[in-house]
mmCIF file of C-alpha atoms in Angstrom:
data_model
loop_
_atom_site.group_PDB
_atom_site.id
_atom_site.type_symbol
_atom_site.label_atom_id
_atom_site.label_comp_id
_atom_site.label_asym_id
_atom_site.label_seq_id
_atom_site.Cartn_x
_atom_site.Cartn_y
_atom_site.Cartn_z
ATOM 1 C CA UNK A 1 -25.252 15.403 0.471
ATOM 2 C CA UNK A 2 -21.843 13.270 1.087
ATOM 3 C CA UNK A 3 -19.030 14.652 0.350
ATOM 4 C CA UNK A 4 -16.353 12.187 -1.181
ATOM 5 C CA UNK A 5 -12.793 12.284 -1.729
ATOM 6 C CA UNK A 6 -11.207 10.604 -4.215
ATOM 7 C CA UNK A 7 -6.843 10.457 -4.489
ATOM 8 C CA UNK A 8 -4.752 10.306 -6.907
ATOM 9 C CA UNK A 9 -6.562 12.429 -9.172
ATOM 10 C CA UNK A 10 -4.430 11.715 -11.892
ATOM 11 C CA UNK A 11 -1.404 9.394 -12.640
ATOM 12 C CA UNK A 12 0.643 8.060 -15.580
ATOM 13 C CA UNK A 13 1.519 4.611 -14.671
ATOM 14 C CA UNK A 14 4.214 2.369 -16.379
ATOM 15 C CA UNK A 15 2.934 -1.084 -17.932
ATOM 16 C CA UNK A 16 3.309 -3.796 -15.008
ATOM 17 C CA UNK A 17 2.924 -1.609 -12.341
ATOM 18 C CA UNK A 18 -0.455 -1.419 -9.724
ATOM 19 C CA UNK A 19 -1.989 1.734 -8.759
ATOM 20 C CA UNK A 20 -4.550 1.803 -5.902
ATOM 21 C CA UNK A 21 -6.815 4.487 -5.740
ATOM 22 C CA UNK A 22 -8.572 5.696 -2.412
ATOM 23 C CA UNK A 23 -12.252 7.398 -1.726
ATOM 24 C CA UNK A 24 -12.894 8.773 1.611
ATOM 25 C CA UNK A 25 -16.520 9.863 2.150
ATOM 26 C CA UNK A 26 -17.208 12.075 4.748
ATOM 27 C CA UNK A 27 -20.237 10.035 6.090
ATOM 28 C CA UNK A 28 -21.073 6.153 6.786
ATOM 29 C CA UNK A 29 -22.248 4.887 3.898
ATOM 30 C CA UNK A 30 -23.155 1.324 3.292
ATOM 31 C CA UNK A 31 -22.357 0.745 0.070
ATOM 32 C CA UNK A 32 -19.839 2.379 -2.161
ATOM 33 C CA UNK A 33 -19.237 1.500 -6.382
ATOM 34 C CA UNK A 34 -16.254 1.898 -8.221
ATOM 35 C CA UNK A 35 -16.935 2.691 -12.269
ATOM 36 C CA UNK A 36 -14.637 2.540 -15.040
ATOM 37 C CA UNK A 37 -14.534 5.239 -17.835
ATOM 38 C CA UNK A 38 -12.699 4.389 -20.966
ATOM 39 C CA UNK A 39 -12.087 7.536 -23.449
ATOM 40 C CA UNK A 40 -15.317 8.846 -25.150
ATOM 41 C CA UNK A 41 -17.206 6.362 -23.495
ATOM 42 C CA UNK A 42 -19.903 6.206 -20.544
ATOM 43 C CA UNK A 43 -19.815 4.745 -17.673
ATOM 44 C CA UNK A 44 -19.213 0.882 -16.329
ATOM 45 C CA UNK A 45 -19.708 -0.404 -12.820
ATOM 46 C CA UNK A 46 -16.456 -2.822 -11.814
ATOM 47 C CA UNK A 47 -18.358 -3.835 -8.796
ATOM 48 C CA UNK A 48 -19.813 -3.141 -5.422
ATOM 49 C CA UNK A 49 -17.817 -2.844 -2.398
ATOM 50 C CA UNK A 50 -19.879 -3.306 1.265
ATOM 51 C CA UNK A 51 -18.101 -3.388 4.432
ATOM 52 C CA UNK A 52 -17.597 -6.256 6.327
ATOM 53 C CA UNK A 53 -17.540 -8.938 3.480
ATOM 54 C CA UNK A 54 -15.655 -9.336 -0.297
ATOM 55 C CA UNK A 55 -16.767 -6.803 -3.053
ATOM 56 C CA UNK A 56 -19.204 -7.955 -5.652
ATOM 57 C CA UNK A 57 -17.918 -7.545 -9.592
ATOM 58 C CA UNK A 58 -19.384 -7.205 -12.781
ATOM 59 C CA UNK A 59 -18.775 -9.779 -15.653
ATOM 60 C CA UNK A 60 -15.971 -8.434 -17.574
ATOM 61 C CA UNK A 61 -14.055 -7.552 -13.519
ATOM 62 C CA UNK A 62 -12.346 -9.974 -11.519
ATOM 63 C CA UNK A 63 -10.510 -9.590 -8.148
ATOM 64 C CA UNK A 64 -7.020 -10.213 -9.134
ATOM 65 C CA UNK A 65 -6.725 -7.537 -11.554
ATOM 66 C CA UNK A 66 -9.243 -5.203 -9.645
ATOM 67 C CA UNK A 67 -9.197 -5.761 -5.917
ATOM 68 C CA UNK A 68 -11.262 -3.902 -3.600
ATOM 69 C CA UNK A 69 -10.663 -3.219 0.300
ATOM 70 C CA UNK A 70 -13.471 -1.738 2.290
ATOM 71 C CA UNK A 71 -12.483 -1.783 5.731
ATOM 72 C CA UNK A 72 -15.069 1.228 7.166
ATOM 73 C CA UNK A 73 -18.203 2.622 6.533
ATOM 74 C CA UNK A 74 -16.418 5.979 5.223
ATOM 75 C CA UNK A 75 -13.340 4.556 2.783
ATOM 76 C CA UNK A 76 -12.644 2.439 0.366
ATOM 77 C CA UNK A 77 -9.814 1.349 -1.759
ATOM 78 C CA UNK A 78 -9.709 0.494 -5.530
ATOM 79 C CA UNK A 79 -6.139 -0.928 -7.145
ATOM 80 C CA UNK A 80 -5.696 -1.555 -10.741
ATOM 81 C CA UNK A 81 -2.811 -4.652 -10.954
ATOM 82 C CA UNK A 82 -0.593 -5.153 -13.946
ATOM 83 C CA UNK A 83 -1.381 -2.369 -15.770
ATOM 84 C CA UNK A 84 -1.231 -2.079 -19.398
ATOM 85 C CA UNK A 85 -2.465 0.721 -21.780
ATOM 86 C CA UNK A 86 -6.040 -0.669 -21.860
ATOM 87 C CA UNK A 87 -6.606 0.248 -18.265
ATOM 88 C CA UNK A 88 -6.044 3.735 -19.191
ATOM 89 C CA UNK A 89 -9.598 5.189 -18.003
ATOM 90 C CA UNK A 90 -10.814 7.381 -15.512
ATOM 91 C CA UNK A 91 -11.802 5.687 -12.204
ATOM 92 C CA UNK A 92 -14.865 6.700 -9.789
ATOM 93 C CA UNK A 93 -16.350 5.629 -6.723
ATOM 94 C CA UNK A 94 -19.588 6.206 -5.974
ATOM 95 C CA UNK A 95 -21.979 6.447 -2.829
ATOM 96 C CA UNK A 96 -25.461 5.625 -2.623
ATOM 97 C CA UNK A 97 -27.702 8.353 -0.977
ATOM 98 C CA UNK A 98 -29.686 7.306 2.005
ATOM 99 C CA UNK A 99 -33.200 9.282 1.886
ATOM 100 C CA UNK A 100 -33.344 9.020 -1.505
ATOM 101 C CA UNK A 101 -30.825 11.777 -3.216
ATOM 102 C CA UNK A 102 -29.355 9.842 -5.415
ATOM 103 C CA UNK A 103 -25.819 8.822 -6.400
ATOM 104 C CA UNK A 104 -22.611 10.971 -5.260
ATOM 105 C CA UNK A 105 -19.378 10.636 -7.046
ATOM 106 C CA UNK A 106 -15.861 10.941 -6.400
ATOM 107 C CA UNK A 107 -13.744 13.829 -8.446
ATOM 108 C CA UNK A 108 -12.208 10.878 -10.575
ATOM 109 C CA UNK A 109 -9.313 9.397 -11.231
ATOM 110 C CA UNK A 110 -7.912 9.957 -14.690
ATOM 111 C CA UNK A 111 -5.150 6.927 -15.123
ATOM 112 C CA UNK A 112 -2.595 6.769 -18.110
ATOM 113 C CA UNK A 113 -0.941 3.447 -18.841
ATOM 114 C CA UNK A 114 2.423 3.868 -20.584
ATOM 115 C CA UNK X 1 -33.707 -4.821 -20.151
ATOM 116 C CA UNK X 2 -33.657 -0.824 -19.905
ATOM 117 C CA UNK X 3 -31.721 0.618 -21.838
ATOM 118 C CA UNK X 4 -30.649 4.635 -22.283
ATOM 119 C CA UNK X 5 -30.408 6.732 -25.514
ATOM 120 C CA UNK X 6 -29.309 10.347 -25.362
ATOM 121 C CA UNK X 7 -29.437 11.793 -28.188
ATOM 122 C CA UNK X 8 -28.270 14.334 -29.657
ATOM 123 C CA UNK X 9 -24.384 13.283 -28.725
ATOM 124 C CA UNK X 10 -23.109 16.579 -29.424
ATOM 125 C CA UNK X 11 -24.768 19.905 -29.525
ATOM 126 C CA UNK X 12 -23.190 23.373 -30.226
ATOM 127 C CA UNK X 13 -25.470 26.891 -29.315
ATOM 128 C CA UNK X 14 -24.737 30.403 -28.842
ATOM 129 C CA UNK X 15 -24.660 31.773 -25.583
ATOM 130 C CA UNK X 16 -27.737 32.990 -24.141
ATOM 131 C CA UNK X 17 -30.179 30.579 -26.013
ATOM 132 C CA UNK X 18 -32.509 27.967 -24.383
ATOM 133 C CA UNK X 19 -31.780 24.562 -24.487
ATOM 134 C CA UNK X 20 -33.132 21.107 -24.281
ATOM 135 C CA UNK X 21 -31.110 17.725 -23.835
ATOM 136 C CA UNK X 22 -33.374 14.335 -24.142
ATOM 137 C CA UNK X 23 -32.541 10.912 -22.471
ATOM 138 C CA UNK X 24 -35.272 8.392 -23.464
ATOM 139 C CA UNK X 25 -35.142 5.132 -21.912
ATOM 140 C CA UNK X 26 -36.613 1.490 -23.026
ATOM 141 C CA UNK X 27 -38.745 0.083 -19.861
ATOM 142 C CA UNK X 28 -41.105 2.512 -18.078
ATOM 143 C CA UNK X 29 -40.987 0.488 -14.682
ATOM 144 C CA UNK X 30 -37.630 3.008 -13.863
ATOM 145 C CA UNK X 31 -37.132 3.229 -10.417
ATOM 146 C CA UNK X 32 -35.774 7.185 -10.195
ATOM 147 C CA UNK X 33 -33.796 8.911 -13.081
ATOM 148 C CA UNK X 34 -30.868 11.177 -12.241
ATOM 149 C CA UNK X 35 -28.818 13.746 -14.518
ATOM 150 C CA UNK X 36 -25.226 14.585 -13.873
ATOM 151 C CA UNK X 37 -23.141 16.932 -15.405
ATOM 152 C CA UNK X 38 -19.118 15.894 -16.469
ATOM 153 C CA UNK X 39 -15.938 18.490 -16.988
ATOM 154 C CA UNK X 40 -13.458 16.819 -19.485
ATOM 155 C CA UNK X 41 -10.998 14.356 -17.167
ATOM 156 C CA UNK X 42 -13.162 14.887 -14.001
ATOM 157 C CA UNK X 43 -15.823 13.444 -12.157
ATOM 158 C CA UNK X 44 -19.704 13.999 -12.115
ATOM 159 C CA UNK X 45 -21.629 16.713 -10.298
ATOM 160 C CA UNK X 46 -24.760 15.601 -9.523
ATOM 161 C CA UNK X 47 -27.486 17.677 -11.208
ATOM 162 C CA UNK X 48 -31.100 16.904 -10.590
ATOM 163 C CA UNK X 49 -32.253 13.575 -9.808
ATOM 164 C CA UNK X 50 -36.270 13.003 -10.279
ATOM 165 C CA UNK X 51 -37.823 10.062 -8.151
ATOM 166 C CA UNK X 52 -40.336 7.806 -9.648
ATOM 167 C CA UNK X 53 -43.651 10.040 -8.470
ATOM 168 C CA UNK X 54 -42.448 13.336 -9.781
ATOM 169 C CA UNK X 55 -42.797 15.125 -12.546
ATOM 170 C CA UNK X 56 -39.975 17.604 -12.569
ATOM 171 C CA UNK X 57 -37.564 18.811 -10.677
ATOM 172 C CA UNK X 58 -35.517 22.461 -10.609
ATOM 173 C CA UNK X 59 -32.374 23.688 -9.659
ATOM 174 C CA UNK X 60 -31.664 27.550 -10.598
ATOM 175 C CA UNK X 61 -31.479 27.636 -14.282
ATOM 176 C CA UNK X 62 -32.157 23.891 -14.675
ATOM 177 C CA UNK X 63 -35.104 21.743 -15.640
ATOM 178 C CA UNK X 64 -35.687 18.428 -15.642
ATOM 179 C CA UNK X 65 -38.671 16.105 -16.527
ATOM 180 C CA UNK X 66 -39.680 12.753 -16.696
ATOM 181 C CA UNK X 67 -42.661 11.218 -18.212
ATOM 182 C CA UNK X 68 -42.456 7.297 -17.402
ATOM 183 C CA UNK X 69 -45.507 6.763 -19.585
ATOM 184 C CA UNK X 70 -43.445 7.854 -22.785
ATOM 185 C CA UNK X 71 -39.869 6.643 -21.793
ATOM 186 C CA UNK X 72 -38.457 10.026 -21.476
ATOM 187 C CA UNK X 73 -36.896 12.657 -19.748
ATOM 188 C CA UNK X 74 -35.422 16.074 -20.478
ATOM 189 C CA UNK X 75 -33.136 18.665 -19.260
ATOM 190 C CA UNK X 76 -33.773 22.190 -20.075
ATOM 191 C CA UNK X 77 -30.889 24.589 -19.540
ATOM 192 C CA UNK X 78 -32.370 28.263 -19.358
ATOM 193 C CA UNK X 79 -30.168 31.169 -20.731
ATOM 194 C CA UNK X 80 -26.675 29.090 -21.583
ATOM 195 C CA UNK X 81 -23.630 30.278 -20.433
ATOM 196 C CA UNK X 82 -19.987 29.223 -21.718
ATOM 197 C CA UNK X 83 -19.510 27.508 -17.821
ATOM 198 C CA UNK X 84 -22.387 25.197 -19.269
ATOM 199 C CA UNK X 85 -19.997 23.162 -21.529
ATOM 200 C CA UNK X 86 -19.817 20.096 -20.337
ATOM 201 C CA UNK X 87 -21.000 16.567 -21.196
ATOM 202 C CA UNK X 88 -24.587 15.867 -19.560
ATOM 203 C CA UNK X 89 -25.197 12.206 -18.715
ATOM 204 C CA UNK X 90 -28.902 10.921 -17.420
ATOM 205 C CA UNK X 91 -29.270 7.382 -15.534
ATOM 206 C CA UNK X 92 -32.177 5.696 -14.654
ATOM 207 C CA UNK X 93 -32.263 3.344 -11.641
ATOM 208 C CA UNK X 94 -33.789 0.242 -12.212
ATOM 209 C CA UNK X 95 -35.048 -2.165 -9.838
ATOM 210 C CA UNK X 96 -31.804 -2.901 -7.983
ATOM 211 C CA UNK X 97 -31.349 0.837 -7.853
ATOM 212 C CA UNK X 98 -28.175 0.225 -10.063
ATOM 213 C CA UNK X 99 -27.741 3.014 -12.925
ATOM 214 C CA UNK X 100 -28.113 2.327 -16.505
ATOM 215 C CA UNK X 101 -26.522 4.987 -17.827
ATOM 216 C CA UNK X 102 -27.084 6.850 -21.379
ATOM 217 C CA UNK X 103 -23.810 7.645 -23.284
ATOM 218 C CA UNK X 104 -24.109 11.275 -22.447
ATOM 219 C CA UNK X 105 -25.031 14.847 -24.575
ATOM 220 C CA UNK X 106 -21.369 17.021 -25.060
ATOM 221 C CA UNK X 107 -22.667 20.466 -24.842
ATOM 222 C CA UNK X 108 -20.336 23.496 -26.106
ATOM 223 C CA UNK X 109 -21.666 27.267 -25.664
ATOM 224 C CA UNK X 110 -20.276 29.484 -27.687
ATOM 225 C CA UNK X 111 -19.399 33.022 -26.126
#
């Protein structure tokens, strides 16, 4: 299965500030996710980033606080813009499995607004 | 529109016991259903993931069924270790092959 790798894996952030957070997958993929995790919840898709054309978001996501650069098959870049405290969550990308083996996920990225 | 239920949302066992999580979900037309296992502040490890035709699927110790007819699935964890603790999430695909996820089982063995 792919193997992804997912930087920062953690990061306390001041208020204001943008953190972008980068997933390198170790095969071509054609689409990649990025989820949201807020504490003691599950999981929320932000959107869907495919190469070659703009990332598709979820109500609730938009592109200027959450934009999304997908310039290969095997990376993909998600930045959080003028933080605040309420973006503290942990942060995921995802791959979708050709051959049907499901969903891989990045190691996380566990983001602390102060 | 499908919807996932885990339940119980916490569960505490001795070490060494059996153990079943269940994940029931609302529609039956799921596409494939897929558990994953989460370490507090990390990512998820994919588990097992059962496609639409099967039945069950098994990994070492690990379990897992689905029965579309009933809306259900489980995850049985044979002889529980302490490395088991962990919250266990199950998502179904649905048509899109997007995940619906459940809000996850957080599992503590106790040495």
């Amino acid at each position: 299965s792919a193997v992804i790798s997912q930087k920062p894996s953690r990061d306390i952030c001041q208020r204001g500030t943008s953190l972008t957070i980068q997933c390198q997958v170790d095969s071509q993929v054609t689409m990649m996710f990025w989820y949201r995790q807020q504490p003691g919840q599950s999981l929320t898709l932000i959107a869907t980033a495919n190469q070659g054309s703009e990332a598709t978001y979820e109500s609730g996501f938009v592109i200027d606080k959450f934009p999304i650069s997908r310039p290969n098959l095997t990376f993909s870049t998600l930045t959080v813009s003028n933080m605040s405290p309420e973006d503290s969550s942990i942060y995921l990308c995802s791959v979708d499995e050709t051959g049907g083996s499901g969903y891989t996920f990045g190691s996380g990225t566990r983001l602390t607004v102060v | 529109k499908q919807e996932v239920t885990q339940i119980p949302a916490a569960l505490s066992v001795p070490e060494g016991e059996n153990l079943v999580l269940n994940c029931s979900f609302t529609d039956s037309a799921i596409y494939n259903l897929q558990w994953f296992r989460q370490d507090p502040g990390k990512g998820l490890t994919s588990l097992l993931l059962i496609q639409s035709s099967q039945r069950e699927q098994t990994s070492g110790r690990l379990n897992a069924s689905l029965d579309k007819s009933s809306g259900r699935s489980t995850l049985y964890i044979a002889a529980s270790q302490p490395g088991d603790s962990a919250t266990y999430l199950c998502a179904a695909f649905d048509s899109n092959y997007q995940l619906i996820w459940g809000a996850g089982t957080k599992l503590i063995i106790k040495p």
